[in-house]
């Protein structure tokens, strides 16, 4: 969206990283391959086809992916949608070597949707899934919670600042790559402003308050499906955490310097308080 339409990022601040463009994606395009994208000069529409190879499947086999992507933007509506099919390629059928064996397909999809815009109250939805196996003989198809990416975020624009209220449920691999989120399921409230100025420098400052749920006593990660046991979630104080994270972003040279300080306030004691703080500093250059 940023590359093809030249707009500011619409992704959530809590999925920010110091690498690349801001935010994670509900289904990442990664691997070795190529793409062909058409951008209309008459309408705010872009569409493209992607062909690439990775190992994004349960079996971790080499997988050929064919994806289609569509994006459009209007004053109060932004949409980025992708749908694709993964074809794992094996080389054994039982004990017999074969050139290529294809016995299943994997469907994946992702969508970024904003109703409203950066300067108005809005609703941001980011969702998608991976690894929905399509196999001959299957009579039922079900998306596992661990493969579902969901971020639901109403945003409120006030005179001096913004408030973003978020519910998130993300795959474990996604949570491991994020800065502000460390668990797979939880809630967040962000209070921020991107209209602070020091001389001619535009500074973004905000605070995240995150309530998230770690693995249960059996080591199983928690996801949105665990909402059915909400009473157990909120009373299981050994397996949830509350984090307060102020962050600052300001221009520097041809890029932006990002800093954040995260404090985990649950289970903090006088002897262990040093282990409850995390500092991160990053720099993004702009070409």
Coordinates of C-alpha atoms in Angstrom, one line a residue:
X1 CA 0.0 0.0 0.0
X2 CA 2.7 2.4 0.9
X3 CA 4.8 1.6 -2.2
X4 CA 2.0 1.7 -4.7
X5 CA -0.2 4.5 -3.3
X6 CA 2.3 6.6 -1.3
X7 CA 0.1 6.6 1.8
X8 CA 1.1 6.6 5.4
X9 CA 1.1 3.1 7.1
X10 CA -2.3 2.0 8.2
X11 CA -1.1 -1.0 10.3
X12 CA -1.3 -1.1 14.0
X13 CA 1.4 0.5 16.2
X14 CA 1.6 -2.6 18.3
X15 CA 2.8 -4.7 15.4
X16 CA 5.6 -2.3 14.7
X17 CA 9.2 -3.4 14.2
X18 CA 12.5 -1.6 13.5
X19 CA 12.8 -3.6 10.3
X20 CA 11.2 -2.7 6.9
X21 CA 7.9 -1.0 6.6
X22 CA 5.8 -0.7 9.8
X23 CA 3.7 -3.7 10.9
X24 CA 3.4 -7.4 10.5
X25 CA 1.2 -9.0 7.9
X26 CA -1.6 -11.6 8.3
X27 CA 0.0 -13.7 5.6
X28 CA 3.6 -12.8 4.7
X29 CA 4.9 -13.1 1.2
X30 CA 8.4 -14.5 1.5
X31 CA 10.6 -16.9 -0.4
X32 CA 12.4 -17.0 -3.7
X33 CA 10.3 -16.0 -6.8
X34 CA 8.8 -13.0 -8.6
X35 CA 5.7 -10.9 -9.0
X36 CA 3.9 -8.9 -11.6
X37 CA 1.8 -5.9 -10.4
X38 CA -0.5 -3.6 -12.4
X39 CA -1.3 -0.2 -11.0
X40 CA -4.1 1.8 -12.6
X41 CA -3.5 5.5 -13.2
X42 CA -7.2 6.3 -13.5
X43 CA -8.5 4.5 -10.4
X44 CA -6.9 3.9 -7.0
X45 CA -6.5 0.2 -7.7
X46 CA -3.5 -2.2 -7.8
X47 CA -3.5 -5.9 -8.4
X48 CA -0.8 -8.4 -8.9
X49 CA 0.3 -12.1 -9.2
X50 CA 3.1 -13.7 -7.1
X51 CA 4.9 -16.9 -7.8
X52 CA 7.5 -18.0 -5.2
X53 CA 8.9 -21.0 -3.3
X54 CA 9.2 -21.4 0.5
X55 CA 8.5 -24.0 3.2
X56 CA 5.4 -22.5 4.8
X57 CA 3.5 -25.7 5.6
X58 CA 3.1 -28.2 8.4
X59 CA 5.3 -30.7 6.6
X60 CA 8.1 -28.1 6.0
X61 CA 8.5 -29.3 2.5
X62 CA 9.5 -27.1 -0.4
X63 CA 6.3 -25.4 -1.5
X64 CA 5.4 -23.6 -4.7
X65 CA 3.0 -20.7 -4.0
X66 CA 0.7 -18.9 -6.5
X67 CA -1.0 -15.8 -5.0
X68 CA -3.3 -13.1 -6.2
X69 CA -3.4 -9.7 -4.4
X70 CA -5.8 -6.7 -4.8
X71 CA -5.6 -3.3 -3.1
X72 CA -7.7 -0.1 -3.3
X73 CA -7.9 3.1 -1.4
X74 CA -10.6 5.8 -1.0
X75 CA -11.1 8.7 1.4
X76 CA -12.7 6.6 4.0
X77 CA -12.0 3.0 2.9
X78 CA -8.8 1.1 2.4
X79 CA -8.5 -2.6 1.4
X80 CA -5.6 -4.9 0.8
X81 CA -6.6 -8.5 0.1
X82 CA -4.6 -11.6 -0.8
X83 CA -5.4 -15.2 -1.6
X84 CA -3.1 -18.0 -2.5
X85 CA -2.4 -21.7 -2.9
X86 CA 0.6 -23.5 -1.7
X87 CA 1.7 -26.8 -3.4
X88 CA 4.1 -28.8 -1.2
X89 CA 6.5 -30.9 -3.4
X90 CA 7.6 -34.2 -2.0
X91 CA 10.0 -36.8 -3.5
X92 CA 8.9 -40.0 -1.8
X93 CA 5.8 -42.1 -2.0
X94 CA 6.2 -44.6 0.8
X95 CA 9.7 -46.0 0.4
X96 CA 9.8 -45.2 -3.3
X97 CA 11.7 -42.2 -4.7
X98 CA 9.7 -40.2 -7.2
X99 CA 10.5 -37.0 -9.2
X100 CA 7.7 -34.9 -7.6
X101 CA 4.8 -36.0 -5.3
X102 CA 1.9 -33.6 -4.8
X103 CA -0.7 -35.2 -2.4
X104 CA -2.2 -32.0 -0.7
X105 CA -2.6 -28.3 -1.2
X106 CA -2.5 -25.5 1.4
X107 CA -4.8 -22.5 1.1
X108 CA -3.8 -19.1 2.7
X109 CA -5.3 -15.7 2.7
X110 CA -5.0 -12.3 4.4
X111 CA -6.8 -9.0 4.5
X112 CA -6.1 -5.5 5.8
X113 CA -9.2 -3.3 6.0
X114 CA -9.7 0.2 7.3
X115 CA -13.1 2.0 7.5
X116 CA -12.3 5.7 8.1
X117 CA -8.8 7.2 7.7
X118 CA -5.8 8.4 9.7
X119 CA -7.5 11.7 10.5
X120 CA -10.9 10.4 11.6
X121 CA -12.3 7.8 14.0
X122 CA -11.9 4.5 12.3
X123 CA -11.9 0.7 12.5
X124 CA -8.9 -1.3 11.5
X125 CA -9.2 -5.1 10.9
X126 CA -6.3 -7.3 10.0
X127 CA -6.9 -11.0 9.6
X128 CA -5.8 -14.1 7.7
X129 CA -4.9 -17.7 7.9
X130 CA -2.3 -20.1 6.6
X131 CA -2.0 -23.9 6.2
X132 CA -5.6 -24.8 5.5
X133 CA -4.9 -28.2 4.1
X134 CA -6.9 -29.3 1.0
X135 CA -6.6 -33.0 0.5
X136 CA -8.5 -35.6 -1.5
X137 CA -11.0 -37.4 0.7
X138 CA -11.4 -34.6 3.3
X139 CA -15.0 -33.9 4.1
X140 CA -14.4 -31.1 6.6
X141 CA -12.1 -28.1 6.6
X142 CA -11.2 -26.2 9.7
X143 CA -8.8 -23.3 10.3
X144 CA -6.7 -24.0 13.4
X145 CA -6.5 -21.2 15.9
X146 CA -2.7 -21.4 15.9
X147 CA -2.8 -20.6 12.1
X148 CA -5.3 -17.7 12.5
X149 CA -4.1 -14.1 12.5
X150 CA -6.6 -11.6 13.9
X151 CA -6.2 -8.0 15.0
X152 CA -9.3 -5.9 15.7
X153 CA -8.7 -2.3 16.5
X154 CA -11.1 0.6 16.8
X155 CA -9.3 4.0 16.7
X156 CA -10.5 7.2 18.2
X157 CA -9.0 10.6 17.1
X158 CA -9.3 13.3 19.7
X159 CA -8.1 16.9 19.5
X160 CA -4.6 16.4 21.0
X161 CA -4.1 12.6 20.8
X162 CA -5.4 9.2 19.5
X163 CA -6.6 6.2 21.4
X164 CA -6.4 2.7 19.8
X165 CA -8.1 -0.3 21.5
X166 CA -6.9 -3.6 20.2
X167 CA -7.7 -7.3 20.5
X168 CA -5.1 -9.6 19.0
X169 CA -4.7 -13.4 18.4
X170 CA -1.6 -14.2 16.3
X171 CA 0.4 -17.3 15.4
X172 CA 3.4 -18.1 17.7
X173 CA 5.9 -17.4 14.9
X174 CA 4.4 -13.9 14.5
X175 CA 4.5 -13.1 18.2
X176 CA 8.2 -14.1 18.3
X177 CA 9.1 -11.4 15.8
X178 CA 7.2 -8.5 17.4
X179 CA 8.6 -5.9 19.8
X180 CA 5.5 -4.8 21.8
X181 CA 3.7 -8.2 21.8
X182 CA 5.3 -11.2 23.4
X183 CA 2.2 -13.5 23.8
X184 CA -0.2 -14.9 21.2
X185 CA -3.4 -13.5 22.6
X186 CA -4.4 -10.4 24.5
X187 CA -5.7 -6.9 24.6
X188 CA -3.9 -3.5 24.2
X189 CA -4.8 0.2 24.7
X190 CA -2.5 2.7 23.0
X191 CA -2.5 6.5 23.7
X192 CA -0.4 8.3 21.2
X193 CA 0.2 11.5 19.2
X194 CA 2.1 12.1 16.0
X195 CA 1.8 15.9 16.1
X196 CA 4.5 16.8 18.5
X197 CA 7.1 19.2 17.1
X198 CA 10.6 20.1 18.3
X199 CA 11.7 23.0 16.0
X200 CA 10.8 21.5 12.6
X201 CA 11.0 17.8 13.6
X202 CA 7.8 15.8 13.8
X203 CA 7.9 13.4 16.8
X204 CA 5.6 10.4 17.5
X205 CA 5.1 9.6 21.2
X206 CA 2.8 7.1 22.8
X207 CA 2.2 4.5 25.5
X208 CA 1.0 0.9 25.1
X209 CA -0.8 -0.8 28.0
X210 CA -0.9 -4.6 27.2
X211 CA -2.8 -7.3 28.9
X212 CA -1.8 -10.7 27.4
X213 CA -2.0 -14.3 28.2
X214 CA 0.9 -16.7 28.1
X215 CA 0.9 -20.5 27.8
X216 CA -1.2 -22.5 30.2
X217 CA 0.1 -25.0 32.8
X218 CA 0.5 -27.6 30.0
X219 CA 2.6 -25.2 27.9
X220 CA -0.1 -24.7 25.2
X221 CA -0.3 -21.3 23.7
X222 CA -3.6 -19.3 24.1
X223 CA -5.6 -17.9 21.2
X224 CA -8.9 -16.3 20.6
X225 CA -10.7 -19.6 21.1
X226 CA -9.8 -19.5 24.8
X227 CA -12.2 -16.6 25.2
X228 CA -14.9 -19.2 26.0
X229 CA -13.0 -19.7 29.3
X230 CA -12.6 -16.0 30.0
X231 CA -13.3 -16.4 33.7
X232 CA -10.4 -18.8 34.0
X233 CA -8.1 -16.5 31.9
X234 CA -8.6 -13.5 34.2
X235 CA -8.1 -15.4 37.4
X236 CA -5.0 -17.4 36.3
X237 CA -2.6 -14.7 37.5
X238 CA 0.4 -17.0 37.0
X239 CA -0.2 -17.1 33.2
X240 CA -1.0 -13.5 32.2
X241 CA 1.0 -10.4 32.2
X242 CA 0.5 -6.6 32.1
X243 CA 3.1 -4.5 30.3
X244 CA 3.5 -0.7 30.1
X245 CA 5.5 0.5 27.1
X246 CA 6.2 4.1 26.3
X247 CA 7.8 4.7 22.9
X248 CA 9.2 7.6 20.8
X249 CA 9.9 8.0 17.1
X250 CA 11.7 11.0 15.7
X251 CA 13.4 11.9 12.4
X252 CA 17.2 11.6 12.3
X253 CA 19.2 12.2 9.1
X254 CA 17.5 10.3 6.3
X255 CA 15.5 8.0 8.5
X256 CA 13.8 7.7 11.9
X257 CA 15.1 6.7 15.3
X258 CA 12.8 4.5 17.4
X259 CA 13.1 3.9 21.1
X260 CA 10.9 2.0 23.6
X261 CA 11.1 1.0 27.3
X262 CA 8.8 -1.9 28.3
X263 CA 8.0 -2.7 31.9
X264 CA 6.3 -5.9 32.9
X265 CA 4.4 -4.9 36.1
X266 CA 2.9 -8.2 37.0
X267 CA 4.9 -10.4 39.5
X268 CA 7.5 -7.7 40.0
X269 CA 9.4 -8.0 43.3
X270 CA 12.1 -6.0 44.9
X271 CA 14.6 -8.7 44.1
X272 CA 13.6 -9.3 40.4
X273 CA 12.6 -5.8 39.2
X274 CA 15.6 -5.6 36.9
X275 CA 14.4 -8.6 34.9
X276 CA 11.0 -6.9 34.2
X277 CA 12.4 -4.1 32.0
X278 CA 13.3 -4.2 28.3
X279 CA 14.9 -1.4 26.3
X280 CA 15.0 -1.4 22.5
X281 CA 16.5 1.2 20.1
X282 CA 16.3 0.9 16.3
X283 CA 16.9 3.0 13.3
X284 CA 15.2 2.9 9.9
X285 CA 16.8 4.6 6.9
X286 CA 14.8 5.9 4.1
X287 CA 16.1 5.5 0.5

